Tab-separated table of C-alpha atoms in Angstrom:
chain	number	residue	atom	x	y	z
A	5	ASP	CA	-51.654	-24.459	34.511
A	6	THR	CA	-53.830	-21.781	36.120
A	7	GLY	CA	-57.199	-22.821	34.796
A	8	VAL	CA	-60.567	-21.970	36.300
A	9	SER	CA	-60.654	-23.016	39.941
A	10	GLN	CA	-63.789	-23.750	41.945
A	11	ASN	CA	-64.187	-24.387	45.647
A	12	PRO	CA	-65.401	-26.462	47.278
A	13	ARG	CA	-65.548	-29.436	44.917
A	14	HIS	CA	-68.321	-31.048	46.889
A	15	LYS	CA	-70.870	-29.675	49.328
A	16	ILE	CA	-73.516	-31.545	51.269
A	17	THR	CA	-75.986	-29.377	53.107
A	18	LYS	CA	-79.261	-29.708	54.899
A	19	ARG	CA	-82.369	-28.259	53.356
A	20	GLY	CA	-82.868	-24.685	54.444
A	21	GLN	CA	-79.191	-23.911	54.936
A	22	ASN	CA	-77.274	-21.299	52.956
A	23	VAL	CA	-74.276	-22.250	50.829
A	24	THR	CA	-71.636	-20.223	49.034
A	25	PHE	CA	-69.376	-21.316	46.221
A	26	ARG	CA	-66.278	-19.605	44.922
A	27	CYS	CA	-64.859	-19.362	41.424
A	28	ASP	CA	-61.424	-18.081	40.467
A	29	PRO	CA	-61.307	-17.504	36.711
A	30	ILE	CA	-58.270	-17.439	34.479
A	31	SER	CA	-56.549	-14.189	35.381
A	32	GLU	CA	-56.837	-12.273	32.119
A	33	HIS	CA	-60.438	-13.320	31.462
A	34	ASN	CA	-62.915	-10.515	32.076
A	35	ARG	CA	-65.996	-12.613	31.302
A	36	LEU	CA	-67.306	-14.975	33.961
A	37	TYR	CA	-70.314	-17.277	33.813
A	38	TRP	CA	-72.169	-19.528	36.217
A	39	TYR	CA	-74.012	-22.577	34.952
A	40	ARG	CA	-75.937	-25.368	36.627
A	41	GLN	CA	-75.874	-28.925	35.338
A	42	THR	CA	-78.033	-31.846	36.379
A	43	LEU	CA	-77.527	-35.463	35.390
A	44	GLY	CA	-78.111	-36.122	31.718
A	45	GLN	CA	-78.552	-32.469	30.840
A	46	GLY	CA	-76.423	-29.776	29.314
A	47	PRO	CA	-75.204	-26.852	31.402
A	48	GLU	CA	-77.966	-24.341	32.082
A	49	PHE	CA	-77.027	-20.671	32.166
A	50	LEU	CA	-77.446	-18.855	35.473
A	51	THR	CA	-75.623	-15.546	35.272
A	52	TYR	CA	-72.897	-13.579	33.486
A	53	PHE	CA	-70.361	-10.988	34.613
A	54	GLN	CA	-68.218	-8.694	32.557
A	55	ASN	CA	-65.555	-7.507	34.941
A	56	GLU	CA	-67.464	-6.655	38.135
A	57	ALA	CA	-70.771	-5.924	36.421
A	58	GLN	CA	-73.480	-8.560	36.435
A	59	LEU	CA	-74.922	-8.066	32.953
A	60	GLU	CA	-77.173	-11.050	32.533
A	61	LYS	CA	-79.229	-13.200	34.840
A	62	SER	CA	-81.408	-16.131	33.856
A	63	ARG	CA	-85.130	-15.589	34.307
A	64	LEU	CA	-85.211	-19.081	35.741
A	65	LEU	CA	-82.976	-17.991	38.584
A	66	SER	CA	-84.805	-17.851	41.870
A	67	ASP	CA	-84.275	-14.844	44.132
A	68	ARG	CA	-82.647	-17.266	46.563
A	69	PHE	CA	-79.631	-17.211	44.261
A	70	SER	CA	-77.201	-14.320	44.256
A	71	ALA	CA	-73.823	-13.903	42.647
A	72	GLU	CA	-71.095	-11.334	43.063
A	73	ARG	CA	-67.794	-10.463	41.483
A	74	PRO	CA	-66.730	-7.532	43.621
A	75	LYS	CA	-63.330	-6.732	42.151
A	76	GLY	CA	-63.774	-8.228	38.745
A	77	SER	CA	-61.645	-11.219	39.639
A	78	PHE	CA	-63.099	-14.086	41.694
A	79	SER	CA	-66.827	-14.640	41.965
A	80	THR	CA	-69.131	-16.141	44.553
A	81	LEU	CA	-72.495	-17.796	44.104
A	82	GLU	CA	-74.730	-17.977	47.154
A	83	ILE	CA	-77.862	-20.051	47.497
A	84	GLN	CA	-80.093	-19.185	50.425
A	85	ARG	CA	-82.578	-21.546	52.046
A	86	THR	CA	-81.475	-24.459	49.900
A	87	GLU	CA	-84.045	-26.893	48.561
A	88	GLN	CA	-83.588	-30.454	47.362
A	89	GLY	CA	-84.167	-29.264	43.817
A	90	ASP	CA	-81.003	-27.176	44.067
A	91	SER	CA	-78.918	-30.362	44.055
A	92	ALA	CA	-76.754	-30.138	40.944
A	93	MET	CA	-73.275	-29.448	39.649
A	94	TYR	CA	-72.531	-25.726	39.630
A	95	LEU	CA	-70.053	-24.823	36.930
A	96	CYS	CA	-68.108	-21.628	36.527
A	97	ALA	CA	-66.586	-20.608	33.222
A	98	SER	CA	-64.505	-17.701	32.046
A	99	SER	CA	-63.488	-16.333	28.683
A	100	LEU	CA	-61.451	-13.633	27.064
A	101	PRO	CA	-63.133	-10.489	25.864
A	102	GLY	CA	-64.257	-10.688	22.284
A	103	THR	CA	-65.290	-7.915	19.969
A	104	GLY	CA	-68.662	-8.604	18.441
A	105	SER	CA	-69.110	-11.953	16.822
A	106	PRO	CA	-67.862	-14.635	17.037
A	107	ASN	CA	-67.861	-15.357	20.717
A	108	THR	CA	-64.724	-16.690	22.350
A	109	GLU	CA	-64.375	-20.134	23.864
A	110	ALA	CA	-65.353	-20.679	27.460
A	111	PHE	CA	-63.014	-22.409	29.907
A	112	PHE	CA	-64.890	-24.346	32.569
A	113	GLY	CA	-63.864	-25.179	36.101
A	114	GLN	CA	-64.266	-28.614	37.631
A	115	GLY	CA	-67.494	-27.549	39.272
A	116	THR	CA	-68.979	-27.733	42.752
A	117	ARG	CA	-71.317	-30.649	43.301
A	118	LEU	CA	-74.095	-29.652	45.681
A	119	THR	CA	-76.230	-32.219	47.451
A	120	VAL	CA	-79.138	-30.966	49.529
A	121	VAL	CA	-80.446	-33.545	51.990
B	21	GLY	CA	-86.510	-18.690	23.985
B	22	GLN	CA	-83.738	-20.184	21.934
B	23	GLN	CA	-83.673	-23.981	22.135
B	24	VAL	CA	-81.014	-26.271	20.830
B	25	MET	CA	-81.967	-29.919	20.386
B	26	GLN	CA	-79.468	-32.730	20.119
B	27	ILE	CA	-79.890	-36.290	18.899
B	28	PRO	CA	-79.348	-39.029	19.727
B	29	GLN	CA	-79.303	-38.787	23.501
B	30	TYR	CA	-77.191	-41.934	23.800
B	31	GLN	CA	-75.004	-43.833	21.352
B	32	HIS	CA	-73.128	-47.066	21.883
B	33	VAL	CA	-70.597	-48.011	19.222
B	34	GLN	CA	-67.986	-50.682	18.819
B	35	GLU	CA	-64.462	-49.343	18.796
B	36	GLY	CA	-63.541	-48.517	15.215
B	37	GLU	CA	-67.085	-47.634	14.166
B	38	ASP	CA	-68.088	-44.117	13.212
B	39	PHE	CA	-70.276	-41.821	15.309
B	40	THR	CA	-72.379	-38.774	14.505
B	41	THR	CA	-74.334	-36.410	16.711
B	42	TYR	CA	-76.741	-33.801	15.389
B	43	CYS	CA	-77.707	-30.420	16.723
B	44	ASN	CA	-80.843	-28.607	15.564
B	45	SER	CA	-82.253	-25.198	16.314
B	46	SER	CA	-85.696	-23.766	15.621
B	47	THR	CA	-84.120	-20.410	14.799
B	48	THR	CA	-81.023	-19.336	12.925
B	49	LEU	CA	-77.837	-19.623	14.910
B	50	SER	CA	-75.162	-16.953	14.753
B	51	ASN	CA	-72.350	-19.251	15.810
B	52	ILE	CA	-72.151	-22.694	17.297
B	53	GLN	CA	-69.613	-24.219	19.621
B	54	TRP	CA	-68.958	-27.858	20.438
B	55	TYR	CA	-67.785	-29.149	23.796
B	56	LYS	CA	-66.781	-32.552	25.129
B	57	GLN	CA	-67.369	-33.616	28.708
B	58	ARG	CA	-65.661	-36.750	29.936
B	59	PRO	CA	-67.397	-38.793	32.655
B	60	GLY	CA	-66.935	-36.928	35.926
B	61	GLY	CA	-65.292	-34.027	34.133
B	62	HIS	CA	-66.175	-30.571	32.941
B	63	PRO	CA	-67.010	-29.318	29.433
B	64	VAL	CA	-63.957	-28.719	27.266
B	65	PHE	CA	-64.135	-26.568	24.157
B	66	LEU	CA	-63.597	-28.355	20.861
B	67	ILE	CA	-64.400	-25.863	18.119
B	68	GLN	CA	-66.527	-22.937	16.980
B	69	LEU	CA	-68.316	-22.694	13.632
B	70	VAL	CA	-69.328	-19.328	12.284
B	71	LYS	CA	-70.021	-19.457	8.565
B	72	SER	CA	-72.920	-21.027	6.726
B	73	GLY	CA	-71.924	-24.416	5.320
B	74	GLU	CA	-68.618	-24.374	7.197
B	75	VAL	CA	-66.744	-27.651	7.617
B	76	LYS	CA	-63.826	-28.018	10.010
B	77	LYS	CA	-61.718	-31.059	10.802
B	78	GLN	CA	-59.694	-31.998	13.834
B	79	LYS	CA	-57.961	-35.323	13.168
B	80	ARG	CA	-60.811	-37.865	13.257
B	81	LEU	CA	-63.472	-35.255	14.125
B	82	THR	CA	-65.422	-33.425	11.422
B	83	PHE	CA	-67.712	-30.538	12.310
B	84	GLN	CA	-70.311	-29.088	9.955
B	85	PHE	CA	-72.553	-26.046	10.101
B	86	GLY	CA	-75.690	-26.214	7.985
B	87	GLU	CA	-76.284	-23.930	5.049
B	88	ALA	CA	-79.235	-22.327	6.783
B	89	LYS	CA	-77.297	-22.155	10.076
B	90	LYS	CA	-80.046	-24.045	11.856
B	91	ASN	CA	-78.201	-27.291	12.332
B	92	SER	CA	-74.762	-28.684	12.958
B	93	SER	CA	-73.151	-32.076	13.236
B	94	LEU	CA	-70.096	-33.708	14.726
B	95	HIS	CA	-68.791	-36.869	13.087
B	96	ILE	CA	-66.073	-39.054	14.563
B	97	THR	CA	-64.370	-41.522	12.263
B	98	ALA	CA	-63.106	-44.816	13.659
B	99	THR	CA	-63.951	-44.199	17.303
B	100	GLN	CA	-61.482	-44.974	20.044
B	101	THR	CA	-62.082	-45.572	23.741
B	102	THR	CA	-60.643	-42.119	24.413
B	103	ASP	CA	-63.645	-40.635	22.575
B	104	VAL	CA	-65.962	-41.673	25.409
B	105	GLY	CA	-67.912	-38.779	26.880
B	106	THR	CA	-70.834	-36.476	26.267
B	107	TYR	CA	-70.718	-34.124	23.315
B	108	PHE	CA	-72.594	-30.847	23.572
B	109	CYS	CA	-73.356	-28.229	20.993
B	110	ALA	CA	-74.001	-24.699	22.204
B	111	ASP	CA	-75.434	-21.609	20.595
B	112	SER	CA	-72.683	-19.030	21.051
B	113	GLY	CA	-74.370	-16.125	19.333
B	114	SER	CA	-74.547	-14.112	22.517
B	115	ALA	CA	-71.448	-13.016	24.420
B	116	ARG	CA	-73.534	-13.143	27.560
B	117	GLN	CA	-74.375	-16.832	27.598
B	118	LEU	CA	-74.048	-20.141	25.858
B	119	THR	CA	-77.245	-22.114	25.270
B	120	PHE	CA	-76.358	-25.785	25.415
B	121	GLY	CA	-78.087	-28.731	23.863
B	122	SER	CA	-78.859	-31.738	26.029
B	123	GLY	CA	-75.853	-33.618	24.720
B	124	THR	CA	-75.121	-37.007	23.186
B	125	GLN	CA	-73.502	-39.512	25.496
B	126	LEU	CA	-71.059	-41.703	23.573
B	127	THR	CA	-69.993	-45.109	24.823
B	128	VAL	CA	-67.264	-46.924	22.933
B	129	LEU	CA	-67.117	-50.664	23.473
B	130	PRO	CA	-63.621	-52.174	23.160
């Protein structure tokens, strides 16, 4: 089963350090999403890629966050100068292309749990 | 912006009892998806509803989309311990993002 893969699964970092997470989507999925989830909350949208193009970015996303998907396959999410408030589960999801409505289902990875100390 | 509210936040039921979670939006939803997240796990897609008044069933799970497409519900009949987890609805009207509700955490007591 080649589902969505995320690395690392856990990351503990000191405040002020930079961290980078990787997501490998399901191979034929051209849509890739990053979400952030904190305890007791639903996933919160961060950014969206269609192939290599970053088409949507949450207005809540600080400029310390940057994401790339250089070849339209794997993606990386970097957080610079981490803060304690960045502690959360970072989820990646991918989906097949859909034409118009309805949207297609999203397949989520296991997530990367970030703890900023 | 679009907000999707879910109630209740928590629900404890005895095994065999029924369970319902409700999802409400202040604006009309194009489509709605439901996901289940087991403790320590990641969200897993359950179903998508598209049409006004639509009802879909998956074994003991019944999903409904309101006539005005502003609300949806998930009903589980005769809960089992395997139903434990958090159930999320999500506005899936945009291809570019899902807007999730805050979820209902279900605990099933044996």
